[in-house]
XYZ file of C-alpha atoms in Angstrom:
106
model
C -32.151 14.556 -48.102
C -35.810 13.680 -47.721
C -37.443 15.159 -44.649
C -38.639 11.771 -43.383
C -35.115 10.294 -43.381
C -33.024 10.824 -40.277
C -29.287 11.333 -40.313
C -27.856 8.290 -38.477
C -24.864 10.358 -37.299
C -27.009 13.004 -35.635
C -27.350 12.769 -31.874
C -30.843 11.974 -30.777
C -32.289 13.512 -27.632
C -33.179 11.052 -24.916
C -36.767 10.511 -23.901
C -36.072 11.707 -20.362
C -34.772 15.106 -21.475
C -31.077 14.804 -20.604
C -31.303 12.220 -17.862
C -28.772 10.134 -19.770
C -26.097 12.673 -18.953
C -27.031 12.587 -15.292
C -26.897 8.779 -15.301
C -23.496 8.924 -16.985
C -22.219 11.359 -14.358
C -23.491 9.147 -11.533
C -21.917 6.072 -13.122
C -18.634 7.953 -13.481
C -18.733 8.863 -9.782
C -19.497 5.277 -8.859
C -16.696 3.947 -11.070
C -14.247 6.437 -9.557
C -15.268 5.512 -6.028
C -14.891 1.808 -6.764
C -11.488 2.349 -8.388
C -10.370 4.338 -5.338
C -11.619 1.620 -3.016
C -9.765 -1.082 -4.951
C -6.605 1.045 -4.902
C -6.891 1.646 -1.151
C -7.450 -2.042 -0.436
C -4.442 -2.892 -2.626
C -2.247 -0.458 -0.686
C -3.439 -1.851 2.660
C -2.752 -5.386 1.432
C 0.772 -4.395 0.390
C 1.408 -2.859 3.806
C 0.149 -6.014 5.534
C 2.299 -8.245 3.289
C 5.314 -6.077 4.117
C 4.657 -6.628 7.814
C 4.359 -10.394 7.314
C 7.623 -10.426 5.361
C 9.393 -8.435 8.081
C 8.073 -10.805 10.761
C 9.230 -13.828 8.741
C 12.736 -12.402 8.333
C 12.909 -11.475 12.027
C 11.852 -15.030 12.911
C 14.455 -16.462 10.524
C 17.264 -14.415 12.116
C 16.927 -16.441 15.292
C 17.135 -19.796 13.497
C 20.692 -19.622 11.989
C 21.118 -22.002 9.033
C 17.492 -23.172 8.974
C 16.215 -19.593 8.908
C 18.599 -18.646 6.104
C 17.581 -21.705 4.092
C 13.868 -20.965 4.521
C 14.297 -17.322 3.476
C 16.255 -18.347 0.375
C 13.654 -21.030 -0.449
C 10.797 -18.543 -0.014
C 12.538 -16.038 -2.303
C 13.157 -18.743 -4.911
C 9.516 -19.825 -4.746
C 8.314 -16.221 -5.131
C 10.585 -15.748 -8.159
C 9.307 -18.993 -9.687
C 5.691 -17.905 -9.207
C 6.414 -14.478 -10.705
C 8.209 -16.039 -13.674
C 5.362 -18.478 -14.236
C 2.782 -15.689 -14.131
C 4.742 -13.636 -16.672
C 5.240 -16.635 -18.933
C 1.548 -17.552 -18.816
C -0.195 -14.158 -18.893
C 2.290 -11.750 -20.460
C 5.048 -13.514 -22.403
C 5.912 -10.308 -24.268
C 7.081 -8.778 -20.956
C 10.112 -11.050 -20.541
C 13.584 -9.567 -20.345
C 14.662 -6.012 -19.735
C 13.073 -4.615 -22.886
C 16.183 -2.729 -23.948
C 17.020 -5.052 -26.880
C 13.426 -4.734 -28.110
C 13.532 -0.932 -27.943
C 16.861 -0.895 -29.797
C 15.445 -3.185 -32.490
C 12.426 -0.929 -32.946
C 14.668 2.143 -33.211
C 16.746 0.450 -35.910
């Protein structure tokens, strides 16, 4: 190899003398903190939704047939939304998956 040619696979030092590694470490810390924050907010949202669901069911218990009908309708609507989301964004996730696994094993 001619001395003036550089190996394109060889790592080149950065102009700041290793500051790239420090920037990468700081970005990794920031990404981890943001991921933790999103996870914590998700958990808090789930806990709040659980409380709303419990309050709705407690309210429905005092309403006899109307309460029962509203709970069943809300469950049907939630299932329809979930089915629509799966059909639109992840059609390969339909079913239990067991027949697919058995077909792959065959």
